[in-house]
Amino acid sequence: MTLWQTNQLSMLIIGLFLLRFFGQGLFPHTAITTMMKQFTVNRGKGVSLATTGVPLGEIILPTMAVFLIAHFGWRQSWLIIALCVPLFYLPLALFLIKRGKNEKYAEKATDIDKQNTIATEDGSRRTLLTDYRFWLALPTVLAAPFIVTGIFIHQGFFLPQMGWTPILFASCFVFYGIAHWLSSMYAGGLVDRFSGRYLLKFYPIPMLTGLLLTSLLTGNWITYLLLICLGFAIGSGSTIINALWAEVYGTKHLGKIRALMASLMVISTSISPILFGYLIDHGISGAQLFFALAMYVFIAMLMAFFSYSEKKA
């Protein structure tokens, strides 16, 4: 509502803060934390379902926003979006919460499933920060959002460097969103089968492949390949990494741990555009930057192999 009526800079700042903090920040945090606390054997599937809203939004919402702005203008579009919350979202959320309390929807684990579930002691944020394994895994954990943010913000530099057009790059976002969604859904089943500890070491492989091929090859098809690979990394990484914290540190302080990780992710995504800009100003080419990013991912993967093992520490 604030953005619908805004005509001052202060109102714009307040509106964007409310959207960012209580919307993009709090909504996924609440949903994912709830799923991780609610499920044990099927935690991966639960987290993957909770994260589907972001990629589906990437696929659907840009088109809807363009349609609303074209027919109603940007102010009225904000009003329509705001009214959707009390008219559609809130009743649906209350209905699903009430239905979710039914016993028939509760997780049912067999004795074999319970034996295969790794028991963990609840650890706090202090436990995480003093664990050397966390610092070895951190470059891998932050790799996907760090790289994706830098590439998207500096696309004006990459497009002419790589011989891509803005229209071509924009058309690839649909494939990015689809890859994000599909990989998130598929990663949930893999987490339940193998564990987040094991998959952490391998989830950046598509991103490494896309960056390396982009640095070495040319052609419009590389654009599609890069965005699809980045989508796979973002989607699978979200499910795998969120499950990892519950597997290693338990669920008692999970909200605080995820809040810390969200803060570190925001910091990393704030640094990447500055770092990319510095390198661009000092003469690095698009191909060279993609190769440097590929090497960063490769080194981060090597460090992750020495972080969390399959066995309980």
PDB file of C-alpha atoms in Angstrom:
ATOM      1  CA  MET A   1       0.000   0.000   0.000  1.00  0.00           C
ATOM      2  CA  THR A   2       2.858   2.397   0.803  1.00  0.00           C
ATOM      3  CA  LEU A   3       4.311   2.175  -2.720  1.00  0.00           C
ATOM      4  CA  TRP A   4       0.872   2.757  -4.267  1.00  0.00           C
ATOM      5  CA  GLN A   5       0.582   6.199  -2.669  1.00  0.00           C
ATOM      6  CA  THR A   6       4.234   7.175  -2.425  1.00  0.00           C
ATOM      7  CA  ASN A   7       5.319  10.584  -3.662  1.00  0.00           C
ATOM      8  CA  GLN A   8       8.267  11.153  -1.336  1.00  0.00           C
ATOM      9  CA  LEU A   9      11.695   9.558  -1.055  1.00  0.00           C
ATOM     10  CA  SER A  10      11.105   8.663   2.602  1.00  0.00           C
ATOM     11  CA  MET A  11       7.904   6.774   1.732  1.00  0.00           C
ATOM     12  CA  LEU A  12       9.733   4.933  -1.056  1.00  0.00           C
ATOM     13  CA  ILE A  13      12.473   3.828   1.372  1.00  0.00           C
ATOM     14  CA  ILE A  14       9.903   2.671   3.938  1.00  0.00           C
ATOM     15  CA  GLY A  15       7.913   0.774   1.303  1.00  0.00           C
ATOM     16  CA  LEU A  16      10.952  -0.987  -0.119  1.00  0.00           C
ATOM     17  CA  PHE A  17      12.168  -1.865   3.400  1.00  0.00           C
ATOM     18  CA  LEU A  18       8.790  -3.406   4.304  1.00  0.00           C
ATOM     19  CA  LEU A  19       8.735  -5.395   1.072  1.00  0.00           C
ATOM     20  CA  ARG A  20      12.312  -6.598   1.430  1.00  0.00           C
ATOM     21  CA  PHE A  21      12.231  -7.380   5.164  1.00  0.00           C
ATOM     22  CA  PHE A  22       8.738  -8.821   5.641  1.00  0.00           C
ATOM     23  CA  GLY A  23       8.257 -10.138   2.121  1.00  0.00           C
ATOM     24  CA  GLN A  24      11.330 -11.424   0.329  1.00  0.00           C
ATOM     25  CA  GLY A  25      13.204 -11.884   3.618  1.00  0.00           C
ATOM     26  CA  LEU A  26      10.692 -13.167   6.173  1.00  0.00           C
ATOM     27  CA  PHE A  27       8.382 -15.248   3.968  1.00  0.00           C
ATOM     28  CA  PRO A  28      10.964 -17.740   2.618  1.00  0.00           C
ATOM     29  CA  HIS A  29      12.773 -17.789   5.976  1.00  0.00           C
ATOM     30  CA  THR A  30       9.576 -18.762   7.817  1.00  0.00           C
ATOM     31  CA  ALA A  31       8.500 -21.327   5.235  1.00  0.00           C
ATOM     32  CA  ILE A  32      11.851 -23.097   4.946  1.00  0.00           C
ATOM     33  CA  THR A  33      12.511 -23.109   8.705  1.00  0.00           C
ATOM     34  CA  THR A  34       9.052 -24.548   9.348  1.00  0.00           C
ATOM     35  CA  MET A  35       9.588 -27.340   6.835  1.00  0.00           C
ATOM     36  CA  MET A  36      12.993 -28.190   8.274  1.00  0.00           C
ATOM     37  CA  LYS A  37      11.602 -28.396  11.809  1.00  0.00           C
ATOM     38  CA  GLN A  38       8.454 -30.268  10.789  1.00  0.00           C
ATOM     39  CA  PHE A  39      10.060 -33.030   8.716  1.00  0.00           C
ATOM     40  CA  THR A  40      12.994 -35.328   9.354  1.00  0.00           C
ATOM     41  CA  VAL A  41      12.961 -38.253   6.920  1.00  0.00           C
ATOM     42  CA  ASN A  42      11.316 -36.197   4.158  1.00  0.00           C
ATOM     43  CA  ARG A  43      13.075 -32.920   5.006  1.00  0.00           C
ATOM     44  CA  GLY A  44      14.556 -32.516   1.526  1.00  0.00           C
ATOM     45  CA  LYS A  45      11.179 -32.829  -0.197  1.00  0.00           C
ATOM     46  CA  GLY A  46       9.609 -30.425   2.278  1.00  0.00           C
ATOM     47  CA  VAL A  47      12.291 -27.779   1.742  1.00  0.00           C
ATOM     48  CA  SER A  48      12.121 -28.184  -2.035  1.00  0.00           C
ATOM     49  CA  LEU A  49       8.371 -27.543  -1.969  1.00  0.00           C
ATOM     50  CA  ALA A  50       8.829 -24.506   0.276  1.00  0.00           C
ATOM     51  CA  THR A  51      11.344 -22.991  -2.149  1.00  0.00           C
ATOM     52  CA  THR A  52       9.263 -23.444  -5.321  1.00  0.00           C
ATOM     53  CA  GLY A  53       7.611 -20.039  -4.923  1.00  0.00           C
ATOM     54  CA  VAL A  54      10.765 -18.124  -5.886  1.00  0.00           C
ATOM     55  CA  PRO A  55      11.440 -19.860  -9.236  1.00  0.00           C
ATOM     56  CA  LEU A  56       7.735 -19.930 -10.120  1.00  0.00           C
ATOM     57  CA  GLY A  57       7.649 -16.214  -9.433  1.00  0.00           C
ATOM     58  CA  GLU A  58      10.652 -15.720 -11.725  1.00  0.00           C
ATOM     59  CA  ILE A  59       8.727 -17.471 -14.490  1.00  0.00           C
ATOM     60  CA  ILE A  60       5.256 -15.961 -14.000  1.00  0.00           C
ATOM     61  CA  LEU A  61       5.469 -12.607 -12.223  1.00  0.00           C
ATOM     62  CA  PRO A  62       7.506 -10.546 -14.765  1.00  0.00           C
ATOM     63  CA  THR A  63       4.846 -11.170 -17.427  1.00  0.00           C
ATOM     64  CA  MET A  64       2.056 -10.387 -14.972  1.00  0.00           C
ATOM     65  CA  ALA A  65       3.784  -7.165 -13.893  1.00  0.00           C
ATOM     66  CA  VAL A  66       4.183  -5.996 -17.496  1.00  0.00           C
ATOM     67  CA  PHE A  67       0.500  -6.771 -18.170  1.00  0.00           C
ATOM     68  CA  LEU A  68      -0.723  -4.886 -15.080  1.00  0.00           C
ATOM     69  CA  ILE A  69       1.479  -1.836 -15.733  1.00  0.00           C
ATOM     70  CA  ALA A  70       0.420  -1.711 -19.399  1.00  0.00           C
ATOM     71  CA  HIS A  71      -3.302  -1.825 -18.542  1.00  0.00           C
ATOM     72  CA  PHE A  72      -3.516  -0.024 -15.174  1.00  0.00           C
ATOM     73  CA  GLY A  73      -0.254   1.909 -14.713  1.00  0.00           C
ATOM     74  CA  TRP A  74       2.410   1.313 -12.094  1.00  0.00           C
ATOM     75  CA  ARG A  75       0.538   2.919  -9.169  1.00  0.00           C
ATOM     76  CA  GLN A  76      -2.627   0.898  -9.653  1.00  0.00           C
ATOM     77  CA  SER A  77      -0.511  -2.209 -10.188  1.00  0.00           C
ATOM     78  CA  TRP A  78       0.925  -1.835  -6.668  1.00  0.00           C
ATOM     79  CA  LEU A  79      -2.628  -1.492  -5.305  1.00  0.00           C
ATOM     80  CA  ILE A  80      -3.804  -4.645  -7.102  1.00  0.00           C
ATOM     81  CA  ILE A  81      -0.814  -6.613  -5.833  1.00  0.00           C
ATOM     82  CA  ALA A  82      -1.391  -5.327  -2.282  1.00  0.00           C
ATOM     83  CA  LEU A  83      -5.080  -6.321  -2.346  1.00  0.00           C
ATOM     84  CA  CYS A  84      -4.131  -9.861  -3.384  1.00  0.00           C
ATOM     85  CA  VAL A  85      -2.619 -10.405   0.082  1.00  0.00           C
ATOM     86  CA  PRO A  86      -5.828 -10.088   2.181  1.00  0.00           C
ATOM     87  CA  LEU A  87      -8.159 -11.338  -0.554  1.00  0.00           C
ATOM     88  CA  PHE A  88      -6.256 -14.427  -1.753  1.00  0.00           C
ATOM     89  CA  TYR A  89      -3.028 -15.142   0.116  1.00  0.00           C
ATOM     90  CA  LEU A  90      -4.242 -14.822   3.712  1.00  0.00           C
ATOM     91  CA  PRO A  91      -7.413 -16.976   3.339  1.00  0.00           C
ATOM     92  CA  LEU A  92      -5.445 -19.626   1.461  1.00  0.00           C
ATOM     93  CA  ALA A  93      -2.665 -19.635   4.082  1.00  0.00           C
ATOM     94  CA  LEU A  94      -5.156 -19.997   6.955  1.00  0.00           C
ATOM     95  CA  PHE A  95      -6.945 -22.820   5.122  1.00  0.00           C
ATOM     96  CA  LEU A  96      -3.705 -24.722   4.485  1.00  0.00           C
ATOM     97  CA  ILE A  97      -2.475 -24.251   8.072  1.00  0.00           C
ATOM     98  CA  LYS A  98      -5.753 -25.615   9.440  1.00  0.00           C
ATOM     99  CA  ARG A  99      -5.660 -28.532   7.023  1.00  0.00           C
ATOM    100  CA  GLY A 100      -2.007 -29.243   7.836  1.00  0.00           C
ATOM    101  CA  LYS A 101      -2.933 -30.018  11.462  1.00  0.00           C
ATOM    102  CA  ASN A 102      -4.791 -33.117  10.301  1.00  0.00           C
ATOM    103  CA  GLU A 103      -2.951 -36.254  11.449  1.00  0.00           C
ATOM    104  CA  LYS A 104      -3.205 -37.892   8.033  1.00  0.00           C
ATOM    105  CA  TYR A 105      -0.779 -35.277   6.662  1.00  0.00           C
ATOM    106  CA  ALA A 106       1.828 -35.892   9.372  1.00  0.00           C
ATOM    107  CA  GLU A 107       5.141 -37.495   8.416  1.00  0.00           C
ATOM    108  CA  LYS A 108       5.100 -41.256   8.840  1.00  0.00           C
ATOM    109  CA  ALA A 109       8.564 -42.800   9.080  1.00  0.00           C
ATOM    110  CA  THR A 110       9.302 -46.510   9.071  1.00  0.00           C
ATOM    111  CA  ASP A 111      11.747 -48.055  11.515  1.00  0.00           C
ATOM    112  CA  ILE A 112      14.318 -48.339   8.715  1.00  0.00           C
ATOM    113  CA  ASP A 113      13.895 -44.639   7.927  1.00  0.00           C
ATOM    114  CA  LYS A 114      14.443 -43.728  11.578  1.00  0.00           C
ATOM    115  CA  GLN A 115      17.595 -45.820  11.718  1.00  0.00           C
ATOM    116  CA  ASN A 116      18.952 -44.151   8.570  1.00  0.00           C
ATOM    117  CA  THR A 117      18.284 -40.648   9.893  1.00  0.00           C
ATOM    118  CA  ILE A 118      21.438 -39.131  11.354  1.00  0.00           C
ATOM    119  CA  ALA A 119      20.868 -37.947  14.913  1.00  0.00           C
ATOM    120  CA  THR A 120      22.356 -34.547  15.659  1.00  0.00           C
ATOM    121  CA  GLU A 121      22.832 -32.492  18.782  1.00  0.00           C
ATOM    122  CA  ASP A 122      21.325 -29.029  18.669  1.00  0.00           C
ATOM    123  CA  GLY A 123      23.988 -26.412  18.023  1.00  0.00           C
ATOM    124  CA  SER A 124      23.712 -22.631  18.254  1.00  0.00           C
ATOM    125  CA  ARG A 125      25.132 -19.909  16.030  1.00  0.00           C
ATOM    126  CA  ARG A 126      28.199 -19.899  18.267  1.00  0.00           C
ATOM    127  CA  THR A 127      28.636 -23.611  17.546  1.00  0.00           C
ATOM    128  CA  LEU A 128      28.470 -22.928  13.817  1.00  0.00           C
ATOM    129  CA  LEU A 129      30.874 -19.976  13.871  1.00  0.00           C
ATOM    130  CA  THR A 130      33.477 -21.865  15.901  1.00  0.00           C
ATOM    131  CA  ASP A 131      33.277 -24.951  13.668  1.00  0.00           C
ATOM    132  CA  TYR A 132      36.167 -24.978  11.168  1.00  0.00           C
ATOM    133  CA  ARG A 133      34.067 -27.125   8.814  1.00  0.00           C
ATOM    134  CA  PHE A 134      31.647 -24.228   8.367  1.00  0.00           C
ATOM    135  CA  TRP A 135      34.404 -21.913   7.132  1.00  0.00           C
ATOM    136  CA  LEU A 136      35.609 -24.546   4.672  1.00  0.00           C
ATOM    137  CA  ALA A 137      32.077 -24.924   3.314  1.00  0.00           C
ATOM    138  CA  LEU A 138      31.237 -21.193   3.266  1.00  0.00           C
ATOM    139  CA  PRO A 139      32.782 -20.346  -0.167  1.00  0.00           C
ATOM    140  CA  THR A 140      30.638 -23.090  -1.728  1.00  0.00           C
ATOM    141  CA  VAL A 141      27.538 -22.018   0.196  1.00  0.00           C
ATOM    142  CA  LEU A 142      27.846 -18.419  -1.041  1.00  0.00           C
ATOM    143  CA  ALA A 143      29.109 -19.168  -4.555  1.00  0.00           C
ATOM    144  CA  ALA A 144      25.818 -19.284  -6.459  1.00  0.00           C
ATOM    145  CA  PRO A 145      24.161 -16.080  -5.145  1.00  0.00           C
ATOM    146  CA  PHE A 146      27.506 -14.230  -5.267  1.00  0.00           C
ATOM    147  CA  ILE A 147      28.106 -15.108  -8.918  1.00  0.00           C
ATOM    148  CA  VAL A 148      24.520 -14.824 -10.170  1.00  0.00           C
ATOM    149  CA  THR A 149      24.060 -11.354  -8.637  1.00  0.00           C
ATOM    150  CA  GLY A 150      27.290 -10.065 -10.136  1.00  0.00           C
ATOM    151  CA  ILE A 151      26.458 -11.402 -13.603  1.00  0.00           C
ATOM    152  CA  PHE A 152      22.912 -10.043 -13.624  1.00  0.00           C
ATOM    153  CA  ILE A 153      23.881  -6.563 -12.431  1.00  0.00           C
ATOM    154  CA  HIS A 154      26.806  -6.247 -14.865  1.00  0.00           C
ATOM    155  CA  GLN A 155      25.016  -7.771 -17.841  1.00  0.00           C
ATOM    156  CA  GLY A 156      25.422  -4.451 -19.665  1.00  0.00           C
ATOM    157  CA  PHE A 157      29.171  -5.172 -19.742  1.00  0.00           C
ATOM    158  CA  PHE A 158      28.909  -8.871 -20.575  1.00  0.00           C
ATOM    159  CA  LEU A 159      26.437  -8.637 -23.452  1.00  0.00           C
ATOM    160  CA  PRO A 160      28.606  -6.744 -25.982  1.00  0.00           C
ATOM    161  CA  GLN A 161      31.716  -8.529 -24.701  1.00  0.00           C
ATOM    162  CA  MET A 162      30.201 -11.929 -25.428  1.00  0.00           C
ATOM    163  CA  GLY A 163      28.315 -10.875 -28.574  1.00  0.00           C
ATOM    164  CA  TRP A 164      24.872 -11.284 -26.987  1.00  0.00           C
ATOM    165  CA  THR A 165      21.861  -8.990 -27.447  1.00  0.00           C
ATOM    166  CA  PRO A 166      19.657  -7.736 -24.585  1.00  0.00           C
ATOM    167  CA  ILE A 167      16.636  -9.464 -26.146  1.00  0.00           C
ATOM    168  CA  LEU A 168      18.496 -12.772 -26.308  1.00  0.00           C
ATOM    169  CA  PHE A 169      19.618 -12.498 -22.689  1.00  0.00           C
ATOM    170  CA  ALA A 170      16.119 -11.540 -21.517  1.00  0.00           C
ATOM    171  CA  SER A 171      14.605 -14.543 -23.296  1.00  0.00           C
ATOM    172  CA  CYS A 172      16.965 -16.827 -21.357  1.00  0.00           C
ATOM    173  CA  PHE A 173      15.459 -15.811 -18.011  1.00  0.00           C
ATOM    174  CA  VAL A 174      12.493 -18.093 -18.622  1.00  0.00           C
ATOM    175  CA  PHE A 175      14.887 -21.036 -18.974  1.00  0.00           C
ATOM    176  CA  TYR A 176      16.737 -19.856 -15.875  1.00  0.00           C
ATOM    177  CA  GLY A 177      13.490 -19.868 -13.894  1.00  0.00           C
ATOM    178  CA  ILE A 178      12.472 -23.305 -15.175  1.00  0.00           C
ATOM    179  CA  ALA A 179      15.899 -24.756 -14.322  1.00  0.00           C
ATOM    180  CA  HIS A 180      15.708 -23.113 -10.888  1.00  0.00           C
ATOM    181  CA  TRP A 181      12.312 -24.695 -10.215  1.00  0.00           C
ATOM    182  CA  LEU A 182      13.054 -28.175 -11.572  1.00  0.00           C
ATOM    183  CA  SER A 183      16.409 -28.467  -9.807  1.00  0.00           C
ATOM    184  CA  SER A 184      14.887 -27.352  -6.507  1.00  0.00           C
ATOM    185  CA  MET A 185      12.191 -30.032  -6.756  1.00  0.00           C
ATOM    186  CA  TYR A 186      14.606 -32.764  -7.824  1.00  0.00           C
ATOM    187  CA  ALA A 187      17.204 -31.851  -5.201  1.00  0.00           C
ATOM    188  CA  GLY A 188      14.682 -32.521  -2.425  1.00  0.00           C
ATOM    189  CA  GLY A 189      14.504 -36.204  -3.313  1.00  0.00           C
ATOM    190  CA  LEU A 190      18.291 -36.388  -3.609  1.00  0.00           C
ATOM    191  CA  VAL A 191      18.722 -34.854  -0.140  1.00  0.00           C
ATOM    192  CA  ASP A 192      16.411 -37.464   1.389  1.00  0.00           C
ATOM    193  CA  ARG A 193      18.349 -40.198  -0.370  1.00  0.00           C
ATOM    194  CA  PHE A 194      21.964 -39.047   0.057  1.00  0.00           C
ATOM    195  CA  SER A 195      21.936 -36.129   2.614  1.00  0.00           C
ATOM    196  CA  GLY A 196      22.863 -32.469   2.303  1.00  0.00           C
ATOM    197  CA  ARG A 197      26.351 -33.182   3.670  1.00  0.00           C
ATOM    198  CA  TYR A 198      27.149 -35.392   0.707  1.00  0.00           C
ATOM    199  CA  LEU A 199      25.515 -33.247  -1.992  1.00  0.00           C
ATOM    200  CA  LEU A 200      27.157 -29.988  -0.863  1.00  0.00           C
ATOM    201  CA  LYS A 201      30.364 -31.069  -2.581  1.00  0.00           C
ATOM    202  CA  PHE A 202      28.691 -31.664  -5.954  1.00  0.00           C
ATOM    203  CA  TYR A 203      25.869 -29.146  -6.400  1.00  0.00           C
ATOM    204  CA  PRO A 204      28.171 -26.448  -7.958  1.00  0.00           C
ATOM    205  CA  ILE A 205      29.162 -28.748 -10.858  1.00  0.00           C
ATOM    206  CA  PRO A 206      26.530 -27.320 -13.295  1.00  0.00           C
ATOM    207  CA  MET A 207      27.614 -23.772 -12.415  1.00  0.00           C
ATOM    208  CA  LEU A 208      31.282 -24.668 -12.907  1.00  0.00           C
ATOM    209  CA  THR A 209      30.461 -26.244 -16.275  1.00  0.00           C
ATOM    210  CA  GLY A 210      28.447 -23.245 -17.474  1.00  0.00           C
ATOM    211  CA  LEU A 211      31.052 -20.676 -16.441  1.00  0.00           C
ATOM    212  CA  LEU A 212      33.959 -22.629 -17.908  1.00  0.00           C
ATOM    213  CA  LEU A 213      32.249 -23.229 -21.264  1.00  0.00           C
ATOM    214  CA  THR A 214      31.176 -19.575 -21.431  1.00  0.00           C
ATOM    215  CA  SER A 215      34.795 -18.485 -20.972  1.00  0.00           C
ATOM    216  CA  LEU A 216      36.018 -20.785 -23.753  1.00  0.00           C
ATOM    217  CA  LEU A 217      33.260 -20.857 -26.379  1.00  0.00           C
ATOM    218  CA  THR A 218      31.096 -18.353 -28.262  1.00  0.00           C
ATOM    219  CA  GLY A 219      27.624 -18.373 -29.771  1.00  0.00           C
ATOM    220  CA  ASN A 220      24.071 -17.585 -28.769  1.00  0.00           C
ATOM    221  CA  TRP A 221      23.501 -21.111 -27.485  1.00  0.00           C
ATOM    222  CA  ILE A 222      26.088 -20.444 -24.748  1.00  0.00           C
ATOM    223  CA  THR A 223      23.724 -17.826 -23.289  1.00  0.00           C
ATOM    224  CA  TYR A 224      21.014 -20.438 -22.792  1.00  0.00           C
ATOM    225  CA  LEU A 225      23.511 -22.934 -21.388  1.00  0.00           C
ATOM    226  CA  LEU A 226      24.908 -20.408 -18.887  1.00  0.00           C
ATOM    227  CA  LEU A 227      21.517 -19.320 -17.555  1.00  0.00           C
ATOM    228  CA  ILE A 228      20.269 -22.903 -17.302  1.00  0.00           C
ATOM    229  CA  CYS A 229      23.395 -23.957 -15.411  1.00  0.00           C
ATOM    230  CA  LEU A 230      23.093 -20.997 -13.052  1.00  0.00           C
ATOM    231  CA  GLY A 231      19.429 -21.848 -12.501  1.00  0.00           C
ATOM    232  CA  PHE A 232      20.309 -25.437 -11.611  1.00  0.00           C
ATOM    233  CA  ALA A 233      22.936 -24.241  -9.119  1.00  0.00           C
ATOM    234  CA  ILE A 234      20.645 -21.701  -7.422  1.00  0.00           C
ATOM    235  CA  GLY A 235      17.716 -24.133  -7.206  1.00  0.00           C
ATOM    236  CA  SER A 236      19.532 -27.225  -5.985  1.00  0.00           C
ATOM    237  CA  GLY A 237      21.861 -25.233  -3.732  1.00  0.00           C
ATOM    238  CA  SER A 238      19.002 -23.672  -1.776  1.00  0.00           C
ATOM    239  CA  THR A 239      17.483 -27.057  -0.911  1.00  0.00           C
ATOM    240  CA  ILE A 240      20.798 -28.812  -0.217  1.00  0.00           C
ATOM    241  CA  ILE A 241      22.310 -26.055   1.931  1.00  0.00           C
ATOM    242  CA  ASN A 242      19.194 -25.504   4.030  1.00  0.00           C
ATOM    243  CA  ALA A 243      18.955 -29.239   4.732  1.00  0.00           C
ATOM    244  CA  LEU A 244      22.653 -29.289   5.628  1.00  0.00           C
ATOM    245  CA  TRP A 245      22.233 -26.956   8.622  1.00  0.00           C
ATOM    246  CA  ALA A 246      19.523 -29.140  10.150  1.00  0.00           C
ATOM    247  CA  GLU A 247      21.564 -32.306   9.573  1.00  0.00           C
ATOM    248  CA  VAL A 248      24.701 -30.930  11.205  1.00  0.00           C
ATOM    249  CA  TYR A 249      23.425 -28.525  13.882  1.00  0.00           C
ATOM    250  CA  GLY A 250      19.909 -29.766  14.619  1.00  0.00           C
ATOM    251  CA  THR A 251      16.684 -27.747  14.546  1.00  0.00           C
ATOM    252  CA  LYS A 252      16.500 -26.039  17.957  1.00  0.00           C
ATOM    253  CA  HIS A 253      18.379 -22.897  16.842  1.00  0.00           C
ATOM    254  CA  LEU A 254      17.677 -23.320  13.141  1.00  0.00           C
ATOM    255  CA  GLY A 255      15.933 -19.957  12.752  1.00  0.00           C
ATOM    256  CA  LYS A 256      18.940 -18.082  14.138  1.00  0.00           C
ATOM    257  CA  ILE A 257      21.366 -20.076  11.987  1.00  0.00           C
ATOM    258  CA  ARG A 258      19.370 -19.413   8.822  1.00  0.00           C
ATOM    259  CA  ALA A 259      19.088 -15.717   9.725  1.00  0.00           C
ATOM    260  CA  LEU A 260      22.884 -15.555  10.040  1.00  0.00           C
ATOM    261  CA  MET A 261      23.326 -17.274   6.696  1.00  0.00           C
ATOM    262  CA  ALA A 262      20.846 -14.911   5.059  1.00  0.00           C
ATOM    263  CA  SER A 263      22.879 -11.970   6.380  1.00  0.00           C
ATOM    264  CA  LEU A 264      26.110 -13.427   5.029  1.00  0.00           C
ATOM    265  CA  MET A 265      24.431 -14.031   1.683  1.00  0.00           C
ATOM    266  CA  VAL A 266      23.235 -10.424   1.515  1.00  0.00           C
ATOM    267  CA  ILE A 267      26.777  -9.239   2.277  1.00  0.00           C
ATOM    268  CA  SER A 268      28.222 -11.484  -0.444  1.00  0.00           C
ATOM    269  CA  THR A 269      25.697 -10.293  -3.022  1.00  0.00           C
ATOM    270  CA  SER A 270      26.543  -6.709  -2.081  1.00  0.00           C
ATOM    271  CA  ILE A 271      30.267  -7.328  -2.573  1.00  0.00           C
ATOM    272  CA  SER A 272      30.063  -9.108  -5.932  1.00  0.00           C
ATOM    273  CA  PRO A 273      28.839  -6.119  -8.025  1.00  0.00           C
ATOM    274  CA  ILE A 274      31.576  -3.928  -6.474  1.00  0.00           C
ATOM    275  CA  LEU A 275      34.268  -6.544  -7.073  1.00  0.00           C
ATOM    276  CA  PHE A 276      33.091  -7.205 -10.632  1.00  0.00           C
ATOM    277  CA  GLY A 277      33.040  -3.452 -11.314  1.00  0.00           C
ATOM    278  CA  TYR A 278      36.572  -3.067  -9.988  1.00  0.00           C
ATOM    279  CA  LEU A 279      37.841  -5.858 -12.247  1.00  0.00           C
ATOM    280  CA  ILE A 280      35.981  -4.447 -15.239  1.00  0.00           C
ATOM    281  CA  ASP A 281      37.444  -0.984 -14.654  1.00  0.00           C
ATOM    282  CA  HIS A 282      40.914  -2.528 -14.584  1.00  0.00           C
ATOM    283  CA  GLY A 283      40.560  -4.100 -18.012  1.00  0.00           C
ATOM    284  CA  ILE A 284      39.375  -7.677 -17.466  1.00  0.00           C
ATOM    285  CA  SER A 285      37.443  -9.124 -20.407  1.00  0.00           C
ATOM    286  CA  GLY A 286      34.156 -10.984 -20.172  1.00  0.00           C
ATOM    287  CA  ALA A 287      35.767 -14.332 -21.009  1.00  0.00           C
ATOM    288  CA  GLN A 288      38.531 -13.775 -18.457  1.00  0.00           C
ATOM    289  CA  LEU A 289      36.026 -12.925 -15.729  1.00  0.00           C
ATOM    290  CA  PHE A 290      33.943 -16.022 -16.442  1.00  0.00           C
ATOM    291  CA  PHE A 291      37.098 -18.129 -16.278  1.00  0.00           C
ATOM    292  CA  ALA A 292      38.096 -16.523 -12.959  1.00  0.00           C
ATOM    293  CA  LEU A 293      34.626 -17.294 -11.567  1.00  0.00           C
ATOM    294  CA  ALA A 294      34.945 -20.894 -12.742  1.00  0.00           C
ATOM    295  CA  MET A 295      38.256 -21.202 -10.890  1.00  0.00           C
ATOM    296  CA  TYR A 296      36.653 -19.761  -7.753  1.00  0.00           C
ATOM    297  CA  VAL A 297      33.908 -22.390  -7.906  1.00  0.00           C
ATOM    298  CA  PHE A 298      36.473 -25.156  -8.470  1.00  0.00           C
ATOM    299  CA  ILE A 299      38.557 -24.099  -5.442  1.00  0.00           C
ATOM    300  CA  ALA A 300      35.407 -23.741  -3.312  1.00  0.00           C
ATOM    301  CA  MET A 301      34.379 -27.292  -4.235  1.00  0.00           C
ATOM    302  CA  LEU A 302      37.787 -28.617  -3.218  1.00  0.00           C
ATOM    303  CA  MET A 303      37.449 -26.879   0.158  1.00  0.00           C
ATOM    304  CA  ALA A 304      33.958 -28.345   0.611  1.00  0.00           C
ATOM    305  CA  PHE A 305      35.367 -31.868   0.307  1.00  0.00           C
ATOM    306  CA  PHE A 306      37.243 -31.246   3.574  1.00  0.00           C
ATOM    307  CA  SER A 307      34.254 -29.768   5.397  1.00  0.00           C
ATOM    308  CA  TYR A 308      31.275 -31.859   6.474  1.00  0.00           C
ATOM    309  CA  SER A 309      31.690 -35.632   6.247  1.00  0.00           C
ATOM    310  CA  GLU A 310      28.915 -38.195   6.076  1.00  0.00           C
ATOM    311  CA  LYS A 311      29.580 -39.398   9.588  1.00  0.00           C
ATOM    312  CA  LYS A 312      28.407 -37.583  12.662  1.00  0.00           C
ATOM    313  CA  ALA A 313      31.150 -35.419  14.138  1.00  0.00           C
TER     314      ALA A 313
END
